[in-house]
């Protein structure tokens, strides 16, 4: 959320690269910004960034398993529901 304007201006992957260049070791996620789960995981691995948590909307009861599966696909071990 705090980098949304920068992401809009330069792109999600570029901002992740900048964050890593600043010395950060991890990020919290609020959306994949048009990346597939595999591309997101690969980008974090390439940059040696850890995923600290993922922010997700409260799912419908029927969508809860799908949400957990999607978060597992990107390597999210902590999920913040808002």
N, CA, C and O atoms as a Maestro MAE file, in Angstrom:
{
 s_m_m2io_version
 :::
 2.0.0
}

f_m_ct {
 s_m_title
 :::
 protein
 m_atom[328] {
  # First column is atom index #
  i_m_mmod_type
  r_m_x_coord
  r_m_y_coord
  r_m_z_coord
  i_m_residue_number
  s_m_chain_name
  s_m_pdb_residue_name
  s_m_pdb_atom_name
  i_m_atomic_number
  :::
  1 25 0.832 -1.193 0.000 1 A "UNK " " N  " 7
  2 3 0.000 0.000 0.000 1 A "UNK " " CA " 6
  3 2 0.874 1.253 0.000 1 A "UNK " " C  " 6
  4 15 0.587 2.215 -0.713 1 A "UNK " " O  " 8
  5 25 1.926 1.239 0.791 2 A "UNK " " N  " 7
  6 3 2.749 2.449 0.875 2 A "UNK " " CA " 6
  7 2 3.517 2.741 -0.404 2 A "UNK " " C  " 6
  8 15 3.993 3.861 -0.591 2 A "UNK " " O  " 8
  9 25 3.646 1.773 -1.275 3 A "UNK " " N  " 7
  10 3 4.378 1.989 -2.528 3 A "UNK " " CA " 6
  11 2 3.466 2.005 -3.749 3 A "UNK " " C  " 6
  12 15 3.952 1.909 -4.876 3 A "UNK " " O  " 8
  13 25 2.166 2.124 -3.552 4 A "UNK " " N  " 7
  14 3 1.210 2.019 -4.664 4 A "UNK " " CA " 6
  15 2 1.443 3.065 -5.743 4 A "UNK " " C  " 6
  16 15 1.312 2.756 -6.928 4 A "UNK " " O  " 8
  17 25 1.781 4.288 -5.371 5 A "UNK " " N  " 7
  18 3 2.026 5.316 -6.384 5 A "UNK " " CA " 6
  19 2 3.287 5.001 -7.188 5 A "UNK " " C  " 6
  20 15 3.319 5.196 -8.403 5 A "UNK " " O  " 8
  21 25 4.310 4.519 -6.516 6 A "UNK " " N  " 7
  22 3 5.554 4.157 -7.194 6 A "UNK " " CA " 6
  23 2 5.328 2.958 -8.124 6 A "UNK " " C  " 6
  24 15 5.860 2.910 -9.233 6 A "UNK " " O  " 8
  25 25 4.528 1.993 -7.653 7 A "UNK " " N  " 7
  26 3 4.201 0.829 -8.484 7 A "UNK " " CA " 6
  27 2 3.457 1.275 -9.735 7 A "UNK " " C  " 6
  28 15 3.746 0.802 -10.834 7 A "UNK " " O  " 8
  29 25 2.508 2.177 -9.573 8 A "UNK " " N  " 7
  30 3 1.741 2.679 -10.723 8 A "UNK " " CA " 6
  31 2 2.653 3.392 -11.720 8 A "UNK " " C  " 6
  32 15 2.443 3.313 -12.930 8 A "UNK " " O  " 8
  33 25 3.657 4.081 -11.206 9 A "UNK " " N  " 7
  34 3 4.542 4.857 -12.078 9 A "UNK " " CA " 6
  35 2 5.611 4.015 -12.762 9 A "UNK " " C  " 6
  36 15 5.955 4.272 -13.916 9 A "UNK " " O  " 8
  37 25 6.144 3.004 -12.059 10 A "UNK " " N  " 7
  38 3 7.302 2.291 -12.605 10 A "UNK " " CA " 6
  39 2 7.098 0.795 -12.792 10 A "UNK " " C  " 6
  40 15 7.898 0.144 -13.463 10 A "UNK " " O  " 8
  41 25 6.044 0.243 -12.212 11 A "UNK " " N  " 7
  42 3 5.787 -1.188 -12.334 11 A "UNK " " CA " 6
  43 2 6.166 -1.953 -11.087 11 A "UNK " " C  " 6
  44 15 7.082 -1.579 -10.354 11 A "UNK " " O  " 8
  45 25 5.443 -3.026 -10.865 12 A "UNK " " N  " 7
  46 3 5.581 -3.811 -9.642 12 A "UNK " " CA " 6
  47 2 6.960 -4.442 -9.489 12 A "UNK " " C  " 6
  48 15 7.586 -4.318 -8.436 12 A "UNK " " O  " 8
  49 25 7.435 -5.117 -10.528 13 A "UNK " " N  " 7
  50 3 8.726 -5.793 -10.430 13 A "UNK " " CA " 6
  51 2 9.839 -4.779 -10.224 13 A "UNK " " C  " 6
  52 15 10.750 -5.016 -9.430 13 A "UNK " " O  " 8
  53 25 9.781 -3.664 -10.919 14 A "UNK " " N  " 7
  54 3 10.814 -2.626 -10.747 14 A "UNK " " CA " 6
  55 2 10.840 -2.123 -9.308 14 A "UNK " " C  " 6
  56 15 11.918 -1.900 -8.758 14 A "UNK " " O  " 8
  57 25 9.687 -1.942 -8.693 15 A "UNK " " N  " 7
  58 3 9.645 -1.491 -7.298 15 A "UNK " " CA " 6
  59 2 10.222 -2.562 -6.377 15 A "UNK " " C  " 6
  60 15 10.932 -2.233 -5.427 15 A "UNK " " O  " 8
  61 25 9.932 -3.833 -6.638 16 A "UNK " " N  " 7
  62 3 10.540 -4.895 -5.834 16 A "UNK " " CA " 6
  63 2 12.060 -4.856 -5.955 16 A "UNK " " C  " 6
  64 15 12.768 -5.047 -4.966 16 A "UNK " " O  " 8
  65 25 12.557 -4.611 -7.153 17 A "UNK " " N  " 7
  66 3 14.008 -4.494 -7.352 17 A "UNK " " CA " 6
  67 2 14.568 -3.324 -6.557 17 A "UNK " " C  " 6
  68 15 15.629 -3.443 -5.945 17 A "UNK " " O  " 8
  69 25 13.870 -2.204 -6.558 18 A "UNK " " N  " 7
  70 3 14.310 -1.023 -5.810 18 A "UNK " " CA " 6
  71 2 14.293 -1.287 -4.307 18 A "UNK " " C  " 6
  72 15 15.210 -0.889 -3.588 18 A "UNK " " O  " 8
  73 25 13.251 -1.957 -3.842 19 A "UNK " " N  " 7
  74 3 13.142 -2.289 -2.423 19 A "UNK " " CA " 6
  75 2 14.322 -3.154 -1.991 19 A "UNK " " C  " 6
  76 15 14.919 -2.927 -0.938 19 A "UNK " " O  " 8
  77 25 14.650 -4.145 -2.813 20 A "UNK " " N  " 7
  78 3 15.790 -5.015 -2.489 20 A "UNK " " CA " 6
  79 2 17.090 -4.225 -2.516 20 A "UNK " " C  " 6
  80 15 17.953 -4.421 -1.659 20 A "UNK " " O  " 8
  81 25 17.237 -3.336 -3.491 21 A "UNK " " N  " 7
  82 3 18.456 -2.521 -3.599 21 A "UNK " " CA " 6
  83 2 18.625 -1.610 -2.384 21 A "UNK " " C  " 6
  84 15 19.747 -1.242 -2.037 21 A "UNK " " O  " 8
  85 25 17.521 -1.248 -1.741 22 A "UNK " " N  " 7
  86 3 17.583 -0.424 -0.527 22 A "UNK " " CA " 6
  87 2 17.985 -1.242 0.697 22 A "UNK " " C  " 6
  88 15 18.220 -0.688 1.771 22 A "UNK " " O  " 8
  89 25 18.064 -2.552 0.532 23 A "UNK " " N  " 7
  90 3 18.504 -3.398 1.632 23 A "UNK " " CA " 6
  91 2 17.407 -4.151 2.363 23 A "UNK " " C  " 6
  92 15 17.683 -4.850 3.338 23 A "UNK " " O  " 8
  93 25 16.172 -4.022 1.911 24 A "UNK " " N  " 7
  94 3 15.092 -4.766 2.551 24 A "UNK " " CA " 6
  95 2 15.224 -6.244 2.215 24 A "UNK " " C  " 6
  96 15 15.630 -6.610 1.112 24 A "UNK " " O  " 8
  97 25 14.874 -7.090 3.185 25 A "UNK " " N  " 7
  98 3 14.959 -8.530 2.993 25 A "UNK " " CA " 6
  99 2 13.598 -9.158 2.740 25 A "UNK " " C  " 6
  100 15 13.522 -10.326 2.361 25 A "UNK " " O  " 8
  101 25 12.520 -8.406 2.943 26 A "UNK " " N  " 7
  102 3 11.194 -8.971 2.771 26 A "UNK " " CA " 6
  103 2 10.161 -7.903 2.443 26 A "UNK " " C  " 6
  104 15 10.400 -6.704 2.585 26 A "UNK " " O  " 8
  105 25 9.012 -8.380 2.001 27 A "UNK " " N  " 7
  106 3 7.912 -7.496 1.629 27 A "UNK " " CA " 6
  107 2 6.597 -8.078 2.135 27 A "UNK " " C  " 6
  108 15 6.491 -9.281 2.372 27 A "UNK " " O  " 8
  109 25 5.605 -7.223 2.296 28 A "UNK " " N  " 7
  110 3 4.233 -7.646 2.509 28 A "UNK " " CA " 6
  111 2 3.478 -7.356 1.229 28 A "UNK " " C  " 6
  112 15 3.677 -6.319 0.597 28 A "UNK " " O  " 8
  113 25 2.629 -8.263 0.861 29 A "UNK " " N  " 7
  114 3 1.967 -8.215 -0.425 29 A "UNK " " CA " 6
  115 2 0.519 -7.778 -0.299 29 A "UNK " " C  " 6
  116 15 -0.182 -8.144 0.644 29 A "UNK " " O  " 8
  117 25 0.092 -6.990 -1.267 30 A "UNK " " N  " 7
  118 3 -1.326 -6.641 -1.400 30 A "UNK " " CA " 6
  119 2 -1.681 -6.784 -2.878 30 A "UNK " " C  " 6
  120 15 -1.892 -5.789 -3.571 30 A "UNK " " O  " 8
  121 25 -1.745 -8.008 -3.349 31 A "UNK " " N  " 7
  122 3 -2.057 -8.266 -4.753 31 A "UNK " " CA " 6
  123 2 -0.823 -8.629 -5.548 31 A "UNK " " C  " 6
  124 15 0.294 -8.251 -5.194 31 A "UNK " " O  " 8
  125 25 -1.034 -9.369 -6.633 32 A "UNK " " N  " 7
  126 3 0.079 -9.817 -7.475 32 A "UNK " " CA " 6
  127 2 0.386 -8.868 -8.621 32 A "UNK " " C  " 6
  128 15 1.361 -9.070 -9.345 32 A "UNK " " O  " 8
  129 25 -0.429 -7.839 -8.798 33 A "UNK " " N  " 7
  130 3 -0.176 -6.823 -9.827 33 A "UNK " " CA " 6
  131 2 0.076 -7.453 -11.189 33 A "UNK " " C  " 6
  132 15 1.085 -7.170 -11.835 33 A "UNK " " O  " 8
  133 25 -0.839 -8.302 -11.618 34 A "UNK " " N  " 7
  134 3 -0.812 -8.942 -12.930 34 A "UNK " " CA " 6
  135 2 0.273 -9.995 -13.113 34 A "UNK " " C  " 6
  136 15 0.486 -10.458 -14.234 34 A "UNK " " O  " 8
  137 25 0.959 -10.383 -12.058 35 A "UNK " " N  " 7
  138 3 1.905 -11.486 -12.154 35 A "UNK " " CA " 6
  139 2 1.184 -12.787 -11.813 35 A "UNK " " C  " 6
  140 15 0.264 -12.799 -10.995 35 A "UNK " " O  " 8
  141 25 1.600 -13.862 -12.433 36 A "UNK " " N  " 7
  142 3 1.093 -15.164 -12.014 36 A "UNK " " CA " 6
  143 2 1.750 -15.528 -10.687 36 A "UNK " " C  " 6
  144 15 2.742 -14.918 -10.287 36 A "UNK " " O  " 8
  145 25 1.197 -16.514 -10.018 37 A "UNK " " N  " 7
  146 3 1.792 -16.962 -8.753 37 A "UNK " " CA " 6
  147 2 3.235 -17.421 -8.985 37 A "UNK " " C  " 6
  148 15 4.126 -17.102 -8.197 37 A "UNK " " O  " 8
  149 25 3.459 -18.164 -10.061 38 A "UNK " " N  " 7
  150 3 4.803 -18.651 -10.360 38 A "UNK " " CA " 6
  151 2 5.770 -17.508 -10.657 38 A "UNK " " C  " 6
  152 15 6.906 -17.517 -10.182 38 A "UNK " " O  " 8
  153 25 5.325 -16.524 -11.440 39 A "UNK " " N  " 7
  154 3 6.187 -15.377 -11.751 39 A "UNK " " CA " 6
  155 2 6.501 -14.578 -10.494 39 A "UNK " " C  " 6
  156 15 7.618 -14.087 -10.331 39 A "UNK " " O  " 8
  157 25 5.527 -14.447 -9.610 40 A "UNK " " N  " 7
  158 3 5.767 -13.728 -8.360 40 A "UNK " " CA " 6
  159 2 6.799 -14.465 -7.510 40 A "UNK " " C  " 6
  160 15 7.759 -13.859 -7.033 40 A "UNK " " O  " 8
  161 25 6.604 -15.771 -7.320 41 A "UNK " " N  " 7
  162 3 7.562 -16.580 -6.546 41 A "UNK " " CA " 6
  163 2 8.957 -16.494 -7.150 41 A "UNK " " C  " 6
  164 15 9.942 -16.337 -6.428 41 A "UNK " " O  " 8
  165 25 9.042 -16.599 -8.480 42 A "UNK " " N  " 7
  166 3 10.343 -16.540 -9.154 42 A "UNK " " CA " 6
  167 2 11.006 -15.178 -8.971 42 A "UNK " " C  " 6
  168 15 12.220 -15.095 -8.785 42 A "UNK " " O  " 8
  169 25 10.208 -14.112 -9.025 43 A "UNK " " N  " 7
  170 3 10.750 -12.765 -8.836 43 A "UNK " " CA " 6
  171 2 11.300 -12.603 -7.431 43 A "UNK " " C  " 6
  172 15 12.399 -12.077 -7.255 43 A "UNK " " O  " 8
  173 25 10.549 -13.050 -6.420 44 A "UNK " " N  " 7
  174 3 11.055 -12.965 -5.043 44 A "UNK " " CA " 6
  175 2 12.335 -13.771 -4.886 44 A "UNK " " C  " 6
  176 15 13.282 -13.314 -4.246 44 A "UNK " " O  " 8
  177 25 12.371 -14.967 -5.466 45 A "UNK " " N  " 7
  178 3 13.574 -15.797 -5.364 45 A "UNK " " CA " 6
  179 2 14.761 -15.134 -6.042 45 A "UNK " " C  " 6
  180 15 15.865 -15.122 -5.498 45 A "UNK " " O  " 8
  181 25 14.536 -14.585 -7.226 46 A "UNK " " N  " 7
  182 3 15.621 -13.907 -7.968 46 A "UNK " " CA " 6
  183 2 16.190 -12.738 -7.182 46 A "UNK " " C  " 6
  184 15 17.394 -12.481 -7.212 46 A "UNK " " O  " 8
  185 25 15.310 -12.030 -6.477 47 A "UNK " " N  " 7
  186 3 15.736 -10.855 -5.711 47 A "UNK " " CA " 6
  187 2 16.138 -11.198 -4.285 47 A "UNK " " C  " 6
  188 15 16.559 -10.324 -3.527 47 A "UNK " " O  " 8
  189 25 16.010 -12.463 -3.921 48 A "UNK " " N  " 7
  190 3 16.294 -12.920 -2.556 48 A "UNK " " CA " 6
  191 2 15.460 -12.140 -1.538 48 A "UNK " " C  " 6
  192 15 15.965 -11.699 -0.506 48 A "UNK " " O  " 8
  193 25 14.176 -11.982 -1.852 49 A "UNK " " N  " 7
  194 3 13.216 -11.334 -0.949 49 A "UNK " " CA " 6
  195 2 12.303 -12.388 -0.350 49 A "UNK " " C  " 6
  196 15 11.909 -13.338 -1.027 49 A "UNK " " O  " 8
  197 25 11.971 -12.220 0.910 50 A "UNK " " N  " 7
  198 3 11.034 -13.095 1.599 50 A "UNK " " CA " 6
  199 2 9.657 -12.452 1.596 50 A "UNK " " C  " 6
  200 15 9.535 -11.227 1.625 50 A "UNK " " O  " 8
  201 25 8.635 -13.270 1.562 51 A "UNK " " N  " 7
  202 3 7.267 -12.774 1.672 51 A "UNK " " CA " 6
  203 2 6.866 -12.831 3.134 51 A "UNK " " C  " 6
  204 15 6.663 -13.913 3.686 51 A "UNK " " O  " 8
  205 25 6.751 -11.668 3.763 52 A "UNK " " N  " 7
  206 3 6.418 -11.605 5.189 52 A "UNK " " CA " 6
  207 2 4.951 -11.926 5.432 52 A "UNK " " C  " 6
  208 15 4.618 -12.637 6.381 52 A "UNK " " O  " 8
  209 25 4.075 -11.409 4.583 53 A "UNK " " N  " 7
  210 3 2.636 -11.638 4.730 53 A "UNK " " CA " 6
  211 2 1.933 -11.173 3.469 53 A "UNK " " C  " 6
  212 15 2.481 -10.412 2.672 53 A "UNK " " O  " 8
  213 25 0.708 -11.648 3.307 54 A "UNK " " N  " 7
  214 3 -0.129 -11.227 2.191 54 A "UNK " " CA " 6
  215 2 -1.428 -10.669 2.744 54 A "UNK " " C  " 6
  216 15 -2.061 -11.287 3.600 54 A "UNK " " O  " 8
  217 25 -1.821 -9.513 2.260 55 A "UNK " " N  " 7
  218 3 -3.090 -8.891 2.646 55 A "UNK " " CA " 6
  219 2 -4.147 -9.295 1.629 55 A "UNK " " C  " 6
  220 15 -3.958 -9.117 0.425 55 A "UNK " " O  " 8
  221 25 -5.254 -9.834 2.109 56 A "UNK " " N  " 7
  222 3 -6.317 -10.307 1.229 56 A "UNK " " CA " 6
  223 2 -7.667 -9.837 1.761 56 A "UNK " " C  " 6
  224 15 -7.820 -9.606 2.961 56 A "UNK " " O  " 8
  225 25 -8.641 -9.696 0.869 57 A "UNK " " N  " 7
  226 3 -9.989 -9.362 1.332 57 A "UNK " " CA " 6
  227 2 -10.628 -10.581 1.992 57 A "UNK " " C  " 6
  228 15 -10.252 -11.717 1.703 57 A "UNK " " O  " 8
  229 25 -11.569 -10.351 2.856 58 A "UNK " " N  " 7
  230 3 -12.298 -11.431 3.507 58 A "UNK " " CA " 6
  231 2 -13.070 -12.215 2.442 58 A "UNK " " C  " 6
  232 15 -13.930 -11.651 1.765 58 A "UNK " " O  " 8
  233 25 -12.771 -13.502 2.289 59 A "UNK " " N  " 7
  234 3 -13.444 -14.270 1.240 59 A "UNK " " CA " 6
  235 2 -14.836 -14.718 1.677 59 A "UNK " " C  " 6
  236 15 -15.155 -14.771 2.864 59 A "UNK " " O  " 8
  237 25 -15.642 -15.035 0.685 60 A "UNK " " N  " 7
  238 3 -16.897 -15.705 0.975 60 A "UNK " " CA " 6
  239 2 -16.569 -17.075 1.545 60 A "UNK " " C  " 6
  240 15 -15.497 -17.627 1.296 60 A "UNK " " O  " 8
  241 25 -17.490 -17.604 2.298 61 A "UNK " " N  " 7
  242 3 -17.262 -18.905 2.922 61 A "UNK " " CA " 6
  243 2 -16.874 -19.970 1.894 61 A "UNK " " C  " 6
  244 15 -15.994 -20.791 2.153 61 A "UNK " " O  " 8
  245 25 -17.522 -19.959 0.739 62 A "UNK " " N  " 7
  246 3 -17.258 -20.957 -0.294 62 A "UNK " " CA " 6
  247 2 -15.903 -20.761 -0.973 62 A "UNK " " C  " 6
  248 15 -15.386 -21.687 -1.598 62 A "UNK " " O  " 8
  249 25 -15.328 -19.572 -0.857 63 A "UNK " " N  " 7
  250 3 -14.061 -19.266 -1.525 63 A "UNK " " CA " 6
  251 2 -12.851 -19.382 -0.602 63 A "UNK " " C  " 6
  252 15 -11.726 -19.119 -1.026 63 A "UNK " " O  " 8
  253 25 -13.067 -19.769 0.642 64 A "UNK " " N  " 7
  254 3 -11.984 -19.764 1.618 64 A "UNK " " CA " 6
  255 2 -10.859 -20.738 1.238 64 A "UNK " " C  " 6
  256 15 -9.681 -20.389 1.325 64 A "UNK " " O  " 8
  257 25 -11.217 -21.943 0.822 65 A "UNK " " N  " 7
  258 3 -10.198 -22.924 0.437 65 A "UNK " " CA " 6
  259 2 -9.424 -22.437 -0.776 65 A "UNK " " C  " 6
  260 15 -8.204 -22.594 -0.834 65 A "UNK " " O  " 8
  261 25 -10.111 -21.852 -1.740 66 A "UNK " " N  " 7
  262 3 -9.434 -21.317 -2.925 66 A "UNK " " CA " 6
  263 2 -8.460 -20.205 -2.535 66 A "UNK " " C  " 6
  264 15 -7.362 -20.118 -3.085 66 A "UNK " " O  " 8
  265 25 -8.859 -19.363 -1.594 67 A "UNK " " N  " 7
  266 3 -7.963 -18.299 -1.122 67 A "UNK " " CA " 6
  267 2 -6.715 -18.898 -0.497 67 A "UNK " " C  " 6
  268 15 -5.604 -18.462 -0.796 67 A "UNK " " O  " 8
  269 25 -6.882 -19.885 0.359 68 A "UNK " " N  " 7
  270 3 -5.724 -20.514 1.006 68 A "UNK " " CA " 6
  271 2 -4.825 -21.193 -0.019 68 A "UNK " " C  " 6
  272 15 -3.601 -21.122 0.089 68 A "UNK " " O  " 8
  273 25 -5.415 -21.845 -1.005 69 A "UNK " " N  " 7
  274 3 -4.618 -22.484 -2.055 69 A "UNK " " CA " 6
  275 2 -3.823 -21.450 -2.852 69 A "UNK " " C  " 6
  276 15 -2.653 -21.670 -3.164 69 A "UNK " " O  " 8
  277 25 -4.456 -20.328 -3.180 70 A "UNK " " N  " 7
  278 3 -3.784 -19.270 -3.939 70 A "UNK " " CA " 6
  279 2 -2.628 -18.677 -3.143 70 A "UNK " " C  " 6
  280 15 -1.565 -18.397 -3.697 70 A "UNK " " O  " 8
  281 25 -2.836 -18.488 -1.853 71 A "UNK " " N  " 7
  282 3 -1.769 -17.925 -1.027 71 A "UNK " " CA " 6
  283 2 -0.629 -18.919 -0.849 71 A "UNK " " C  " 6
  284 15 0.538 -18.527 -0.819 71 A "UNK " " O  " 8
  285 25 -0.956 -20.192 -0.733 72 A "UNK " " N  " 7
  286 3 0.090 -21.215 -0.647 72 A "UNK " " CA " 6
  287 2 0.908 -21.244 -1.934 72 A "UNK " " C  " 6
  288 15 2.114 -21.486 -1.891 72 A "UNK " " O  " 8
  289 25 0.282 -21.006 -3.058 73 A "UNK " " N  " 7
  290 3 0.979 -21.013 -4.352 73 A "UNK " " CA " 6
  291 2 2.029 -19.920 -4.458 73 A "UNK " " C  " 6
  292 15 2.999 -20.065 -5.202 73 A "UNK " " O  " 8
  293 25 1.848 -18.828 -3.724 74 A "UNK " " N  " 7
  294 3 2.862 -17.759 -3.764 74 A "UNK " " CA " 6
  295 2 3.807 -17.830 -2.571 74 A "UNK " " C  " 6
  296 15 4.717 -17.011 -2.440 74 A "UNK " " O  " 8
  297 25 3.586 -18.806 -1.710 75 A "UNK " " N  " 7
  298 3 4.481 -18.975 -0.573 75 A "UNK " " CA " 6
  299 2 4.106 -18.174 0.652 75 A "UNK " " C  " 6
  300 15 4.946 -17.951 1.524 75 A "UNK " " O  " 8
  301 25 2.867 -17.737 0.738 76 A "UNK " " N  " 7
  302 3 2.417 -16.945 1.888 76 A "UNK " " CA " 6
  303 2 2.151 -17.853 3.080 76 A "UNK " " C  " 6
  304 15 1.315 -18.754 3.011 76 A "UNK " " O  " 8
  305 25 2.857 -17.615 4.156 77 A "UNK " " N  " 7
  306 3 2.654 -18.367 5.399 77 A "UNK " " CA " 6
  307 2 1.820 -17.575 6.391 77 A "UNK " " C  " 6
  308 15 1.299 -18.138 7.353 77 A "UNK " " O  " 8
  309 25 1.691 -16.276 6.165 78 A "UNK " " N  " 7
  310 3 0.878 -15.391 7.000 78 A "UNK " " CA " 6
  311 2 -0.058 -14.617 6.093 78 A "UNK " " C  " 6
  312 15 0.354 -14.059 5.075 78 A "UNK " " O  " 8
  313 25 -1.332 -14.594 6.483 79 A "UNK " " N  " 7
  314 3 -2.338 -13.905 5.695 79 A "UNK " " CA " 6
  315 2 -3.040 -12.897 6.598 79 A "UNK " " C  " 6
  316 15 -3.495 -13.236 7.691 79 A "UNK " " O  " 8
  317 25 -3.120 -11.675 6.134 80 A "UNK " " N  " 7
  318 3 -3.828 -10.614 6.843 80 A "UNK " " CA " 6
  319 2 -5.149 -10.398 6.112 80 A "UNK " " C  " 6
  320 15 -5.164 -10.022 4.940 80 A "UNK " " O  " 8
  321 25 -6.254 -10.637 6.811 81 A "UNK " " N  " 7
  322 3 -7.567 -10.495 6.203 81 A "UNK " " CA " 6
  323 2 -8.178 -9.176 6.637 81 A "UNK " " C  " 6
  324 15 -8.255 -8.865 7.825 81 A "UNK " " O  " 8
  325 25 -8.609 -8.408 5.647 82 A "UNK " " N  " 7
  326 3 -9.184 -7.094 5.968 82 A "UNK " " CA " 6
  327 2 -10.457 -6.886 5.177 82 A "UNK " " C  " 6
  328 15 -11.097 -5.842 5.302 82 A "UNK " " O  " 8
  :::
 }
 m_bond[327] {
  # First column is bond index #
  i_m_from
  i_m_to
  i_m_order
  :::
  1 1 2 1
  2 2 3 1
  3 3 4 2
  4 3 5 1
  5 5 6 1
  6 6 7 1
  7 7 8 2
  8 7 9 1
  9 9 10 1
  10 10 11 1
  11 11 12 2
  12 11 13 1
  13 13 14 1
  14 14 15 1
  15 15 16 2
  16 15 17 1
  17 17 18 1
  18 18 19 1
  19 19 20 2
  20 19 21 1
  21 21 22 1
  22 22 23 1
  23 23 24 2
  24 23 25 1
  25 25 26 1
  26 26 27 1
  27 27 28 2
  28 27 29 1
  29 29 30 1
  30 30 31 1
  31 31 32 2
  32 31 33 1
  33 33 34 1
  34 34 35 1
  35 35 36 2
  36 35 37 1
  37 37 38 1
  38 38 39 1
  39 39 40 2
  40 39 41 1
  41 41 42 1
  42 42 43 1
  43 43 44 2
  44 43 45 1
  45 45 46 1
  46 46 47 1
  47 47 48 2
  48 47 49 1
  49 49 50 1
  50 50 51 1
  51 51 52 2
  52 51 53 1
  53 53 54 1
  54 54 55 1
  55 55 56 2
  56 55 57 1
  57 57 58 1
  58 58 59 1
  59 59 60 2
  60 59 61 1
  61 61 62 1
  62 62 63 1
  63 63 64 2
  64 63 65 1
  65 65 66 1
  66 66 67 1
  67 67 68 2
  68 67 69 1
  69 69 70 1
  70 70 71 1
  71 71 72 2
  72 71 73 1
  73 73 74 1
  74 74 75 1
  75 75 76 2
  76 75 77 1
  77 77 78 1
  78 78 79 1
  79 79 80 2
  80 79 81 1
  81 81 82 1
  82 82 83 1
  83 83 84 2
  84 83 85 1
  85 85 86 1
  86 86 87 1
  87 87 88 2
  88 87 89 1
  89 89 90 1
  90 90 91 1
  91 91 92 2
  92 91 93 1
  93 93 94 1
  94 94 95 1
  95 95 96 2
  96 95 97 1
  97 97 98 1
  98 98 99 1
  99 99 100 2
  100 99 101 1
  101 101 102 1
  102 102 103 1
  103 103 104 2
  104 103 105 1
  105 105 106 1
  106 106 107 1
  107 107 108 2
  108 107 109 1
  109 109 110 1
  110 110 111 1
  111 111 112 2
  112 111 113 1
  113 113 114 1
  114 114 115 1
  115 115 116 2
  116 115 117 1
  117 117 118 1
  118 118 119 1
  119 119 120 2
  120 119 121 1
  121 121 122 1
  122 122 123 1
  123 123 124 2
  124 123 125 1
  125 125 126 1
  126 126 127 1
  127 127 128 2
  128 127 129 1
  129 129 130 1
  130 130 131 1
  131 131 132 2
  132 131 133 1
  133 133 134 1
  134 134 135 1
  135 135 136 2
  136 135 137 1
  137 137 138 1
  138 138 139 1
  139 139 140 2
  140 139 141 1
  141 141 142 1
  142 142 143 1
  143 143 144 2
  144 143 145 1
  145 145 146 1
  146 146 147 1
  147 147 148 2
  148 147 149 1
  149 149 150 1
  150 150 151 1
  151 151 152 2
  152 151 153 1
  153 153 154 1
  154 154 155 1
  155 155 156 2
  156 155 157 1
  157 157 158 1
  158 158 159 1
  159 159 160 2
  160 159 161 1
  161 161 162 1
  162 162 163 1
  163 163 164 2
  164 163 165 1
  165 165 166 1
  166 166 167 1
  167 167 168 2
  168 167 169 1
  169 169 170 1
  170 170 171 1
  171 171 172 2
  172 171 173 1
  173 173 174 1
  174 174 175 1
  175 175 176 2
  176 175 177 1
  177 177 178 1
  178 178 179 1
  179 179 180 2
  180 179 181 1
  181 181 182 1
  182 182 183 1
  183 183 184 2
  184 183 185 1
  185 185 186 1
  186 186 187 1
  187 187 188 2
  188 187 189 1
  189 189 190 1
  190 190 191 1
  191 191 192 2
  192 191 193 1
  193 193 194 1
  194 194 195 1
  195 195 196 2
  196 195 197 1
  197 197 198 1
  198 198 199 1
  199 199 200 2
  200 199 201 1
  201 201 202 1
  202 202 203 1
  203 203 204 2
  204 203 205 1
  205 205 206 1
  206 206 207 1
  207 207 208 2
  208 207 209 1
  209 209 210 1
  210 210 211 1
  211 211 212 2
  212 211 213 1
  213 213 214 1
  214 214 215 1
  215 215 216 2
  216 215 217 1
  217 217 218 1
  218 218 219 1
  219 219 220 2
  220 219 221 1
  221 221 222 1
  222 222 223 1
  223 223 224 2
  224 223 225 1
  225 225 226 1
  226 226 227 1
  227 227 228 2
  228 227 229 1
  229 229 230 1
  230 230 231 1
  231 231 232 2
  232 231 233 1
  233 233 234 1
  234 234 235 1
  235 235 236 2
  236 235 237 1
  237 237 238 1
  238 238 239 1
  239 239 240 2
  240 239 241 1
  241 241 242 1
  242 242 243 1
  243 243 244 2
  244 243 245 1
  245 245 246 1
  246 246 247 1
  247 247 248 2
  248 247 249 1
  249 249 250 1
  250 250 251 1
  251 251 252 2
  252 251 253 1
  253 253 254 1
  254 254 255 1
  255 255 256 2
  256 255 257 1
  257 257 258 1
  258 258 259 1
  259 259 260 2
  260 259 261 1
  261 261 262 1
  262 262 263 1
  263 263 264 2
  264 263 265 1
  265 265 266 1
  266 266 267 1
  267 267 268 2
  268 267 269 1
  269 269 270 1
  270 270 271 1
  271 271 272 2
  272 271 273 1
  273 273 274 1
  274 274 275 1
  275 275 276 2
  276 275 277 1
  277 277 278 1
  278 278 279 1
  279 279 280 2
  280 279 281 1
  281 281 282 1
  282 282 283 1
  283 283 284 2
  284 283 285 1
  285 285 286 1
  286 286 287 1
  287 287 288 2
  288 287 289 1
  289 289 290 1
  290 290 291 1
  291 291 292 2
  292 291 293 1
  293 293 294 1
  294 294 295 1
  295 295 296 2
  296 295 297 1
  297 297 298 1
  298 298 299 1
  299 299 300 2
  300 299 301 1
  301 301 302 1
  302 302 303 1
  303 303 304 2
  304 303 305 1
  305 305 306 1
  306 306 307 1
  307 307 308 2
  308 307 309 1
  309 309 310 1
  310 310 311 1
  311 311 312 2
  312 311 313 1
  313 313 314 1
  314 314 315 1
  315 315 316 2
  316 315 317 1
  317 317 318 1
  318 318 319 1
  319 319 320 2
  320 319 321 1
  321 321 322 1
  322 322 323 1
  323 323 324 2
  324 323 325 1
  325 325 326 1
  326 326 327 1
  327 327 328 2
  :::
 }
}
